PDB file of C-alpha atoms in Angstrom:
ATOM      1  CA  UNK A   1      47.086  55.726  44.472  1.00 48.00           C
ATOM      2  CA  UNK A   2      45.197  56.249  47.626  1.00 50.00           C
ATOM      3  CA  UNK A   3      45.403  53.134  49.912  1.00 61.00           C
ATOM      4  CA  UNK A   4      47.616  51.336  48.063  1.00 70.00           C
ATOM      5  CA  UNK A   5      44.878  49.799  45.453  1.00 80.00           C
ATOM      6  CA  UNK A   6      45.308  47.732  42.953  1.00 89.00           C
ATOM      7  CA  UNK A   7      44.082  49.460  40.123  1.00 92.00           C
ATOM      8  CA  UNK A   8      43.598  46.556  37.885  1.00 94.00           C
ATOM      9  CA  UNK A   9      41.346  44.760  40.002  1.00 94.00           C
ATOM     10  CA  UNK A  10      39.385  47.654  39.849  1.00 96.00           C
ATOM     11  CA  UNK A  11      39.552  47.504  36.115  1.00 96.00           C
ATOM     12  CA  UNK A  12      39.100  43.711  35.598  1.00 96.00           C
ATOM     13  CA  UNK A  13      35.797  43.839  37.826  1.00 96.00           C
ATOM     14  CA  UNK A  14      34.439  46.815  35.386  1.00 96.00           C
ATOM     15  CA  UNK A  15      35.162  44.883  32.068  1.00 96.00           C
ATOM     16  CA  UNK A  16      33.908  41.497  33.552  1.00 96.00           C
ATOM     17  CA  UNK A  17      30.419  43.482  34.649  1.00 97.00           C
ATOM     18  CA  UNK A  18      30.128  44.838  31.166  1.00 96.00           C
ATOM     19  CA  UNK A  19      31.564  42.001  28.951  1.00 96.00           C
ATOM     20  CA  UNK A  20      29.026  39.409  30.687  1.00 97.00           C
ATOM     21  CA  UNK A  21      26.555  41.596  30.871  1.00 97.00           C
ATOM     22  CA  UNK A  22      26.420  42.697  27.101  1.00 97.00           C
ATOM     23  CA  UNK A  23      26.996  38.523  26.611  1.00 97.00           C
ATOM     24  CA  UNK A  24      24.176  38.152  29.047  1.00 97.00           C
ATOM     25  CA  UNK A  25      21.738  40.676  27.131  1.00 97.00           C
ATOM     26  CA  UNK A  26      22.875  39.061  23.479  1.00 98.00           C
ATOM     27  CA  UNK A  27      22.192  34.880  24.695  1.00 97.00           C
ATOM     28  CA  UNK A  28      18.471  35.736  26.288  1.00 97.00           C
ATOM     29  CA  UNK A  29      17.148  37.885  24.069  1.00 97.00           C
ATOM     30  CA  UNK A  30      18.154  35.436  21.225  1.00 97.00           C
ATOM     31  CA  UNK A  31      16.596  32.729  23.397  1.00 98.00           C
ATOM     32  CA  UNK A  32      13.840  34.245  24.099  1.00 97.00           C
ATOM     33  CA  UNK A  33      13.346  35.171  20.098  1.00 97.00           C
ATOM     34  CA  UNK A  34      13.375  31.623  19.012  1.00 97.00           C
ATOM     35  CA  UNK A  35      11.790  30.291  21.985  1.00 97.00           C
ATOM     36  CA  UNK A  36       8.556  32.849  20.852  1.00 96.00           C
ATOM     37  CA  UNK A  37       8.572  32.142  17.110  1.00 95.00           C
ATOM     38  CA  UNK A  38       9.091  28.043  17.462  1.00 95.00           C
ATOM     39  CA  UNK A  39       5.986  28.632  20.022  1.00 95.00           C
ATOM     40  CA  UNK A  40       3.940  30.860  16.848  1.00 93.00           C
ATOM     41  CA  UNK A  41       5.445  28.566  15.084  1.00 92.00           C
ATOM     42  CA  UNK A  42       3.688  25.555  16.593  1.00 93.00           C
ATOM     43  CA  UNK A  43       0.421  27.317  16.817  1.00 90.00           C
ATOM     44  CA  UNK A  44       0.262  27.934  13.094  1.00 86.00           C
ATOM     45  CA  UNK A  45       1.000  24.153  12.091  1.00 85.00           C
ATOM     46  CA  UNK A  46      -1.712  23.529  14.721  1.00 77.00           C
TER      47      UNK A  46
ATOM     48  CA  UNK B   1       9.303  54.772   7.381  1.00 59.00           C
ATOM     49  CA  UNK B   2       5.528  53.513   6.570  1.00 64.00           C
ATOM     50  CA  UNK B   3       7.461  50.812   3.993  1.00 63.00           C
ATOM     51  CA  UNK B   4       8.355  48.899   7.478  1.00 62.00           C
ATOM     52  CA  UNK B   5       4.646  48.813   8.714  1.00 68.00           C
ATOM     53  CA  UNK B   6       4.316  45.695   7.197  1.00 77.00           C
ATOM     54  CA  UNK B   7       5.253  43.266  10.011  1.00 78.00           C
ATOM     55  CA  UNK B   8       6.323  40.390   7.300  1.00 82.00           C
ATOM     56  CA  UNK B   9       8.232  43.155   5.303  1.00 86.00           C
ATOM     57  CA  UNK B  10      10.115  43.930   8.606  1.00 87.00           C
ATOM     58  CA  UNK B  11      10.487  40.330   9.295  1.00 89.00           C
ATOM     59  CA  UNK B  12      11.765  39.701   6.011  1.00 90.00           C
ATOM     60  CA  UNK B  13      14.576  42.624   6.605  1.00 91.00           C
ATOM     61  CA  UNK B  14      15.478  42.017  10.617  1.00 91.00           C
ATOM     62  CA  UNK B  15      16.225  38.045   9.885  1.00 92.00           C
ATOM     63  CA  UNK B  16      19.607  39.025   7.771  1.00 94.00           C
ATOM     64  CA  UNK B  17      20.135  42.512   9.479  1.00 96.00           C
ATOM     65  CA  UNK B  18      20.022  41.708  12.992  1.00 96.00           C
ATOM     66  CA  UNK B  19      23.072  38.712  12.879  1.00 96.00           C
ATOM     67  CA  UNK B  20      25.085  40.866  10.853  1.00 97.00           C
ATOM     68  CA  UNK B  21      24.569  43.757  13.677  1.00 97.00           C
ATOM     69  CA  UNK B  22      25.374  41.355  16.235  1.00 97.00           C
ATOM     70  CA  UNK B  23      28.290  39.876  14.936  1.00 97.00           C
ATOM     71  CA  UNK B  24      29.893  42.931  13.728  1.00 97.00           C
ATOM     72  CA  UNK B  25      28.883  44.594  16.769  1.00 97.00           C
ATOM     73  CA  UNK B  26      30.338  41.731  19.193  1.00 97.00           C
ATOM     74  CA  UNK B  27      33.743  41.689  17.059  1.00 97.00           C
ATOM     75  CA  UNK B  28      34.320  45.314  17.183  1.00 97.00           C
ATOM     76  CA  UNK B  29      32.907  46.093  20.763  1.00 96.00           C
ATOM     77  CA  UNK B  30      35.351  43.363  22.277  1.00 96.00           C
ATOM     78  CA  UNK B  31      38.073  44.458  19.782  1.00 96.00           C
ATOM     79  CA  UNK B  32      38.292  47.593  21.013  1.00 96.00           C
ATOM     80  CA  UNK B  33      37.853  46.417  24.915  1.00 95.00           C
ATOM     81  CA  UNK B  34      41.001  43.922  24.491  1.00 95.00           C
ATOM     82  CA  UNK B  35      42.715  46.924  22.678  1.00 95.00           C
ATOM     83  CA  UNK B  36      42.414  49.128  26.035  1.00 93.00           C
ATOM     84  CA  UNK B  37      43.437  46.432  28.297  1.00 93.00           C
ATOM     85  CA  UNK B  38      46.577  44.894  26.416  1.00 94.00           C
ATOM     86  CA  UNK B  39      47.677  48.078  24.186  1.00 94.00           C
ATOM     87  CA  UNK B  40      46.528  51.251  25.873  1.00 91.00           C
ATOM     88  CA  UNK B  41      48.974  53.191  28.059  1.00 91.00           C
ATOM     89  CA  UNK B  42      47.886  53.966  31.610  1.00 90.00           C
ATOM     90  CA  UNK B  43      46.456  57.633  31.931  1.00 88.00           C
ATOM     91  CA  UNK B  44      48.887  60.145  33.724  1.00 87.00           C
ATOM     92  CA  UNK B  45      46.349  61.147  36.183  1.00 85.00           C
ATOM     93  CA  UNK B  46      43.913  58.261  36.404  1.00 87.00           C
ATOM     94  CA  UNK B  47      46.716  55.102  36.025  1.00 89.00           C
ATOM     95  CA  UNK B  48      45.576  51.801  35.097  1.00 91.00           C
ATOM     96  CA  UNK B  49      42.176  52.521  35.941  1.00 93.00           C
ATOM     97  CA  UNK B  50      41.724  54.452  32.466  1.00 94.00           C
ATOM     98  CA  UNK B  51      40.802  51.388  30.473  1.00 95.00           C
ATOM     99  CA  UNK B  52      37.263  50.793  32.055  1.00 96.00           C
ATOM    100  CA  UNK B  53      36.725  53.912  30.101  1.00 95.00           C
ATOM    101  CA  UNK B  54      35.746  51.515  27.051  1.00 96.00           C
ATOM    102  CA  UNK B  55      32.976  50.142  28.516  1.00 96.00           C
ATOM    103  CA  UNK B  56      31.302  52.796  30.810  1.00 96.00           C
ATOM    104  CA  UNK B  57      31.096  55.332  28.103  1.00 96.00           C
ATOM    105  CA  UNK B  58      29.425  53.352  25.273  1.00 97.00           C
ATOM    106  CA  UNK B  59      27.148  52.220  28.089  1.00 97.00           C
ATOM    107  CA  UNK B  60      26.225  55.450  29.038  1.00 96.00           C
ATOM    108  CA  UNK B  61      26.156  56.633  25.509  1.00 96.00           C
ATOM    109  CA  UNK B  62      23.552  53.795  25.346  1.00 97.00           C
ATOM    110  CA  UNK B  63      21.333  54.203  28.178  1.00 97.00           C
ATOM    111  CA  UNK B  64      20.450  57.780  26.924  1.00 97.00           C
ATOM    112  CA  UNK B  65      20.221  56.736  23.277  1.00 97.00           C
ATOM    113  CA  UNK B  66      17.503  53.470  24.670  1.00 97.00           C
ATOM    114  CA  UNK B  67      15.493  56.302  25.958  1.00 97.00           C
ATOM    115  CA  UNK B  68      15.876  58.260  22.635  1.00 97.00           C
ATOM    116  CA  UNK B  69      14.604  55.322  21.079  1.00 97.00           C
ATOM    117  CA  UNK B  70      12.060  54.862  23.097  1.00 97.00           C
ATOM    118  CA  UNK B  71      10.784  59.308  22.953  1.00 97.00           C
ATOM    119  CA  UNK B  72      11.161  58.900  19.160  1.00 96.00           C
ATOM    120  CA  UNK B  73       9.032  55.897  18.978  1.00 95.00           C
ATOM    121  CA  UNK B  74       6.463  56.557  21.195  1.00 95.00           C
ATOM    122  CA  UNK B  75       6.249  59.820  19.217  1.00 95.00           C
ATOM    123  CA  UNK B  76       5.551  58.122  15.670  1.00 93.00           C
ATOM    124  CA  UNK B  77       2.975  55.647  17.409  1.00 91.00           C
ATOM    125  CA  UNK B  78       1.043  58.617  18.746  1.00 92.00           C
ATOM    126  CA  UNK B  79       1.049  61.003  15.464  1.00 92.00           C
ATOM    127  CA  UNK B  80       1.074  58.902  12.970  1.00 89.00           C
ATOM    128  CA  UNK B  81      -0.125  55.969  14.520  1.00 85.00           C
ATOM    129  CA  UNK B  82       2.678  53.452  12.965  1.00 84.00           C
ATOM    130  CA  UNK B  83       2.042  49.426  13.841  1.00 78.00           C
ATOM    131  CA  UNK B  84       5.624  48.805  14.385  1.00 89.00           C
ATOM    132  CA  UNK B  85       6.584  52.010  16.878  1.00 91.00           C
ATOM    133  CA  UNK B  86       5.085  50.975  20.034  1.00 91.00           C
ATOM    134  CA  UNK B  87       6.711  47.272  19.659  1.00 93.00           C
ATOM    135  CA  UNK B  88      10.446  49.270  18.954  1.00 94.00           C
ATOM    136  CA  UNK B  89      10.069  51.167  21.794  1.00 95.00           C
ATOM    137  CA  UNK B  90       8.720  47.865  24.090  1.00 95.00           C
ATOM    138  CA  UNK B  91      11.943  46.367  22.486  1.00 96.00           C
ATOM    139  CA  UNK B  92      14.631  49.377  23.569  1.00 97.00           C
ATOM    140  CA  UNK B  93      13.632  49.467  26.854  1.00 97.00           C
ATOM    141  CA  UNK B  94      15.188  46.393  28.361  1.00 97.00           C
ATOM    142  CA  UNK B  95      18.424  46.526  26.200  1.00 98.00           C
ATOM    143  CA  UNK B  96      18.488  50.219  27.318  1.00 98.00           C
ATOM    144  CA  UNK B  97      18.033  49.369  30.957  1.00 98.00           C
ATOM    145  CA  UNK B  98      21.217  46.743  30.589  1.00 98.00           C
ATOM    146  CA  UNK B  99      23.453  48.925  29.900  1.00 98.00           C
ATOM    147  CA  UNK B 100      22.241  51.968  31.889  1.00 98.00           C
ATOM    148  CA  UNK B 101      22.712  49.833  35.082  1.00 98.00           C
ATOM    149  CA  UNK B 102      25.881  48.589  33.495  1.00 98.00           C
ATOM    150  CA  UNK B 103      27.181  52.410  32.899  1.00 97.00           C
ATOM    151  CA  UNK B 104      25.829  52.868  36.850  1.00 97.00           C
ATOM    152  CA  UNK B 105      28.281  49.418  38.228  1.00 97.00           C
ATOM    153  CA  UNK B 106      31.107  50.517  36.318  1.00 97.00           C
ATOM    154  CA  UNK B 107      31.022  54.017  36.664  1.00 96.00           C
ATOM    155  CA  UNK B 108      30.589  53.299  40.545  1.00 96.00           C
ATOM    156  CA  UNK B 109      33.526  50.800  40.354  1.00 96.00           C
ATOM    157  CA  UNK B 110      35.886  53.434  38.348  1.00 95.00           C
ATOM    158  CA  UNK B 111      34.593  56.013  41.112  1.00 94.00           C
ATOM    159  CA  UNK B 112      36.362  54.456  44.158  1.00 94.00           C
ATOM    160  CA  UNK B 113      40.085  54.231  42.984  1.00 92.00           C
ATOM    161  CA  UNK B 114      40.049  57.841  41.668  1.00 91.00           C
ATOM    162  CA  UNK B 115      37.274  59.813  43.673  1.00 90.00           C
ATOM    163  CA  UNK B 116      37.729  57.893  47.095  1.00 90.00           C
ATOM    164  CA  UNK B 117      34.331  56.625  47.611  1.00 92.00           C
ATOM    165  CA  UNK B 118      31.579  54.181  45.455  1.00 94.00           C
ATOM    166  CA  UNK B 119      28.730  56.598  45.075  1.00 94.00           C
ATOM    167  CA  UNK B 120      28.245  60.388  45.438  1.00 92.00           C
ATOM    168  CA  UNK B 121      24.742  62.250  44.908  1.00 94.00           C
ATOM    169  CA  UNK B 122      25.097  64.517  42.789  1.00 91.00           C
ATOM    170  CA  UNK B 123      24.074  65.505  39.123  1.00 92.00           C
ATOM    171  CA  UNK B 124      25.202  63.337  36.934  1.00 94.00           C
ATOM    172  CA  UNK B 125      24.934  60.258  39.400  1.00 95.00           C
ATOM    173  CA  UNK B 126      21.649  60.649  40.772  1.00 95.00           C
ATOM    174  CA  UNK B 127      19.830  61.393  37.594  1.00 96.00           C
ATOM    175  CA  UNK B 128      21.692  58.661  35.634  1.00 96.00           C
ATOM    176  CA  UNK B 129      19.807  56.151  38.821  1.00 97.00           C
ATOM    177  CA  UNK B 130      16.665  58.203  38.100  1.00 97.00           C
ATOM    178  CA  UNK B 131      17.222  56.943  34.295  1.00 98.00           C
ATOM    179  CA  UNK B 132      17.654  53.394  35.791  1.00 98.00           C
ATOM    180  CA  UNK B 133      14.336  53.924  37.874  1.00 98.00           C
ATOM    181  CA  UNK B 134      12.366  55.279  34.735  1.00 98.00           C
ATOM    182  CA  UNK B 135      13.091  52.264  33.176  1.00 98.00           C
ATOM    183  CA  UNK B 136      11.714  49.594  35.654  1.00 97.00           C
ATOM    184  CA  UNK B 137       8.787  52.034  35.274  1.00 97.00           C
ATOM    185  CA  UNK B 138       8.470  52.029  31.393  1.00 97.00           C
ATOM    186  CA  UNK B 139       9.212  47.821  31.727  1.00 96.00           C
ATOM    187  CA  UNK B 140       6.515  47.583  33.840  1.00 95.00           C
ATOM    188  CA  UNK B 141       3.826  49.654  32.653  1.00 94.00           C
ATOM    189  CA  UNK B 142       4.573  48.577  28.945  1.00 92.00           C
ATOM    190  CA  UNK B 143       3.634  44.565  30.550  1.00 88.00           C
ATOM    191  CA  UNK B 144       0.704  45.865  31.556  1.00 88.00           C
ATOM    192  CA  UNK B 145      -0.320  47.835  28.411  1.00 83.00           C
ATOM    193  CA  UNK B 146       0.594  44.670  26.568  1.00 78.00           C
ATOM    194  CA  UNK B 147      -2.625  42.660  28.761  1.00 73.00           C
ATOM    195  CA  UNK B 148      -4.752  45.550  28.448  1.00 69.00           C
ATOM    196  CA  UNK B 149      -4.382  45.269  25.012  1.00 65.00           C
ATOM    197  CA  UNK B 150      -5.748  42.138  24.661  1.00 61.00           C
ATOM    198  CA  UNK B 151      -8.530  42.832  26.854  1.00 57.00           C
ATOM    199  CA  UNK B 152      -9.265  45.895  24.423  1.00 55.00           C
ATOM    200  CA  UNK B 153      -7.707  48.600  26.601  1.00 56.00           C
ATOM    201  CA  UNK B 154      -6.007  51.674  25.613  1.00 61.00           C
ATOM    202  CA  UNK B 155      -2.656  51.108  27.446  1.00 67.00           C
ATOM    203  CA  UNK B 156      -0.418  51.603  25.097  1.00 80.00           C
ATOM    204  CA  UNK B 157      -1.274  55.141  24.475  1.00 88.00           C
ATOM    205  CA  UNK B 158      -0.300  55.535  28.457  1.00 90.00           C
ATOM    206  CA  UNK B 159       2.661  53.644  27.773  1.00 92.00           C
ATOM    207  CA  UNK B 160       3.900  56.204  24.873  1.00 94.00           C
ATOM    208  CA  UNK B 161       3.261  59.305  26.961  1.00 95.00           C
ATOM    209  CA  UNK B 162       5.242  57.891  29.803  1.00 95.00           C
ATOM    210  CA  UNK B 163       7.665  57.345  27.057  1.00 96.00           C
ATOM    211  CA  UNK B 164       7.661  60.806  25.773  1.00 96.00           C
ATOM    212  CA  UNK B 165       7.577  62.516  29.128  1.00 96.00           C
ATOM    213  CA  UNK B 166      10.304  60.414  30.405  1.00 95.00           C
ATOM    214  CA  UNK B 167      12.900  62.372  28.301  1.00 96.00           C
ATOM    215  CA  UNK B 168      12.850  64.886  30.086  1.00 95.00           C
ATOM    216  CA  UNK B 169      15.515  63.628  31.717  1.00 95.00           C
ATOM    217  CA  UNK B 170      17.995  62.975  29.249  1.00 95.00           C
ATOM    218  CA  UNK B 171      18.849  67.036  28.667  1.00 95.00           C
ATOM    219  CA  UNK B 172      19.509  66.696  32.814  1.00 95.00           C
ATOM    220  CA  UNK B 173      21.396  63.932  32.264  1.00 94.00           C
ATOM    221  CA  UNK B 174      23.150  65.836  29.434  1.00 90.00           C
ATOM    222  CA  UNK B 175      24.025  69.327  31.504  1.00 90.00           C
ATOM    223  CA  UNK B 176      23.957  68.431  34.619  1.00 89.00           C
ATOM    224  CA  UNK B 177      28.129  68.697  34.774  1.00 86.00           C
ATOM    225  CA  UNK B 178      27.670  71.889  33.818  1.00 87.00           C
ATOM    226  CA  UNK B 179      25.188  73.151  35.980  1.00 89.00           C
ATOM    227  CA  UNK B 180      25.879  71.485  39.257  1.00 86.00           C
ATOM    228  CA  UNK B 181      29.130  71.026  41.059  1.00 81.00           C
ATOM    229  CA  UNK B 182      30.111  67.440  40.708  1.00 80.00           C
ATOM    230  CA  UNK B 183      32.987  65.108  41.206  1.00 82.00           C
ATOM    231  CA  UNK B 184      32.320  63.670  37.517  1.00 85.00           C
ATOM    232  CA  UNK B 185      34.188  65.464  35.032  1.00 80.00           C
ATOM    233  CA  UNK B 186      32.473  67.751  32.581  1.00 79.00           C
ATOM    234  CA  UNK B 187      31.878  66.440  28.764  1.00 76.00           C
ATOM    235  CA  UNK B 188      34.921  65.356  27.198  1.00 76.00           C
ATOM    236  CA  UNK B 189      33.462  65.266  23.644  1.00 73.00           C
ATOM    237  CA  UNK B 190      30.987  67.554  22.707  1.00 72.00           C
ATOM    238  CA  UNK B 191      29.949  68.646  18.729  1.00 70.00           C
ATOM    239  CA  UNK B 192      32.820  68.162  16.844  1.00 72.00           C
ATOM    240  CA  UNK B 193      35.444  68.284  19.631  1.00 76.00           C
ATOM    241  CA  UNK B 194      37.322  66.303  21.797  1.00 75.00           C
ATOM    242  CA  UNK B 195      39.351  66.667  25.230  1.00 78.00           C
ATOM    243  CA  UNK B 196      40.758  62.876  24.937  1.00 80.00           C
ATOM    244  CA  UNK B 197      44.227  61.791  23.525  1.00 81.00           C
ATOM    245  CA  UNK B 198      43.955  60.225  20.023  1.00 82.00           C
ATOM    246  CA  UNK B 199      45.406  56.940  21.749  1.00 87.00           C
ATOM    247  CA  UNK B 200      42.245  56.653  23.832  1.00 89.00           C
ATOM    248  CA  UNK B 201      39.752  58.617  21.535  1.00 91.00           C
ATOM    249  CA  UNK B 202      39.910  55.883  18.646  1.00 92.00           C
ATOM    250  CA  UNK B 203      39.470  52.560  20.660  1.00 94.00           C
ATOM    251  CA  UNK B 204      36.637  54.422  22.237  1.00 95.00           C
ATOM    252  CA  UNK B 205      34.628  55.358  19.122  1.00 95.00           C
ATOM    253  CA  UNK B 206      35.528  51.785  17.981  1.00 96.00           C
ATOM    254  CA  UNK B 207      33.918  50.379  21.002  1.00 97.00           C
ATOM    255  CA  UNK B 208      30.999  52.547  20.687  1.00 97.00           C
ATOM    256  CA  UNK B 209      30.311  51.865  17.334  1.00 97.00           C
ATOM    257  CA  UNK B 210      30.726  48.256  18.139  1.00 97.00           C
ATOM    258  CA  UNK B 211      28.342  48.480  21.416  1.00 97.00           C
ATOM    259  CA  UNK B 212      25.567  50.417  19.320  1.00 98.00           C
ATOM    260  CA  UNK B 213      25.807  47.431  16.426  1.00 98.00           C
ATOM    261  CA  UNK B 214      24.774  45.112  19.445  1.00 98.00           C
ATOM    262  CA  UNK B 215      22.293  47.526  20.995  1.00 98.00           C
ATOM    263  CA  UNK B 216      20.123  47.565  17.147  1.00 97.00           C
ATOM    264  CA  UNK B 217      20.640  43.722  17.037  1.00 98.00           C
ATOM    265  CA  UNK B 218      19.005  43.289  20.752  1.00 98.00           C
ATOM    266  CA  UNK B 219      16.119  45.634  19.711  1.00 97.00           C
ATOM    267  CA  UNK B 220      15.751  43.452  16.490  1.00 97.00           C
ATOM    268  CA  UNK B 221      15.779  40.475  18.476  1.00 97.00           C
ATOM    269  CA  UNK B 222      13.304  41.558  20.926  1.00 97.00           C
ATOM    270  CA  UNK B 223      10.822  43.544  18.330  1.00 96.00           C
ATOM    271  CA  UNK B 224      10.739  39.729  16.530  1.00 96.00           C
ATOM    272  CA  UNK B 225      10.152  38.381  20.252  1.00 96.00           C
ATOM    273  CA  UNK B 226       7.158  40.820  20.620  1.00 94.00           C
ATOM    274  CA  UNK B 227       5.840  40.417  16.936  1.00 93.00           C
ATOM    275  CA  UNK B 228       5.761  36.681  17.325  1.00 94.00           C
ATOM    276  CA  UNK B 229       4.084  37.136  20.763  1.00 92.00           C
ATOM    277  CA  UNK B 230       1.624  39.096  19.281  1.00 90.00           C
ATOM    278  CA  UNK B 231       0.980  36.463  16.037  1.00 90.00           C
ATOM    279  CA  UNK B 232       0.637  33.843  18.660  1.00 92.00           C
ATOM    280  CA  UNK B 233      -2.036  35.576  20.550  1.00 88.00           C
ATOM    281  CA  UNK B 234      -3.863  36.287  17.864  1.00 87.00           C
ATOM    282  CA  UNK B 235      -3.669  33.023  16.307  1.00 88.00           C
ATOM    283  CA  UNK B 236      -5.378  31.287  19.608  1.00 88.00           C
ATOM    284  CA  UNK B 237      -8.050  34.354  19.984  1.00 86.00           C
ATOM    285  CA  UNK B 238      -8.850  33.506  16.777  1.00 85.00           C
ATOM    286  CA  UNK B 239      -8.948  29.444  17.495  1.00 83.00           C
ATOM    287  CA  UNK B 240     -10.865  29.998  20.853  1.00 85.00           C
ATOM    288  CA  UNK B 241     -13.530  32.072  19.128  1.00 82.00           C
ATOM    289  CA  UNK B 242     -14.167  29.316  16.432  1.00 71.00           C
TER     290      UNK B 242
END
């Protein structure tokens, strides 16, 4: 291991970036999806 | 394929289909990631450092297959003209950005405890960032086909081509390993064969599996996001004009 690293640091900040990121991606596109259809949703009943 | 061009026939299938990707995707996908971190022996040559494999391939995997998505779409809107195609593509392109720039932070993480150094331009690196770049492109141009649209325009024809012509890169992204000298190692799985130990090779194909179950349930979610956009618009065009 070049300059003494800690490899798992390495590896906890790669599966943090992609765990929350995937999470991240899930929560505002399902957010966004009901935010848009209660909005078409409201127009209609209009 | 022309069965789906019914936007309330598509509605009617994405409301059970895209949960059930989700949830399935998010239990397997984070399976298989625990797996590697708590089960999975350290690599020989690559130590500890091994298990960030699980998430920078799927993501990779995934940025290539967004584009894909995105070729093949724009494709069908332009030939056969299908309603749904244009709004599938608009839908892969931010869930394909996500997890290209994921595949670009991990990849660059994994790079400095084994190669010495964050970033190198090569290959494999450089056109991976031009994938990255081609998507802010395709984002934005798609947001402004989307206004042109309602003004009557013709931007979404613009939109596909970029699309199409955009995949160009994905064969570069594919062989560039092999035909440049790079510090990334050349493909480890390739048609029907595979370099990687049977210890790493299944929690891998778990995880990818698992990743592209959440990757179809984004695009659902989004195309749903896009067709409600679109109802609403229309609904209020329709209002204004008496």
């Amino acid at each position: 291991m070049r300059e003494g690293l800690n490899q798992w640091d390495y590896v906890m900040a790669a599966l943090a970036i992609g765990v929350i990121g995937t999470l991240l991606l899930v929560g505002l596109s399902l957010v966004a999806m009901v935010r848009s259809e209660r909005r078409r949703d409201k127009v209609r009943a209009k | 394929m022309h069965a789906f061009a019914n936007p309330a026939r598509f509605l009617r299938l994405a409301r059970w289909l895209m949960p059930l990707l989700l949830v399935s995707g998010l239990v397997l996908s984070m399976g298989a990631v625990l797996y590697g971190l708590l089960v999975v022996p350290p690599d020989r040559l690559m130590g500890e450092t091994v298990r960030i494999l699980f998430i920078h391939v799927p993501a990779a995997w995934l940025g290539m297959a967004g584009w894909s998505t995105i070729a093949i779409a724009s494709l069908v809107e332009l030939v056969w003209r299908h309603p749904l195609a244009a709004i599938a593509a608009r839908a892969a392109a931010v869930p394909g950005a996500a997890f290209t720039a994921i595949c670009l932070a991990t990849g660059s993480i994994w790079a400095r405890p084994t190669w010495g150094t964050w970033w190198v331009w090569d290959g494999r690196l450089t056109s991976f960032l031009i994938l990255l770049f081609l998507y802010f492109g395709y984002i934005a141009l798609s947001g402004a086909a989307q206004r042109d649209m309602a003004s009557g325009g013709g931007g979404n024809r613009i939109t596909a081509i970029f699309g199409l012509v955009g995949a160009i890169n994905i064969p570069i992204i594919n062989r560039s390993v092999v035909w440049w000298n790079s510090l990334h190692q050349p493909p480890s799985i390739t048609a029907g064969k595979s370099s990687i130990d049977g210890t790493f090779l299944w929690p891998l194909l778990i995880a990818a599996v698992g990743f592209s179950l959440i990757f179809g349930g984004v695009v659902l979610a989004r195309m749903r996001t896009l067709l409600a956009e679109i109802q609403t618009e229309a609904r209020l065009r329709r209002k204004a004009l008496g």
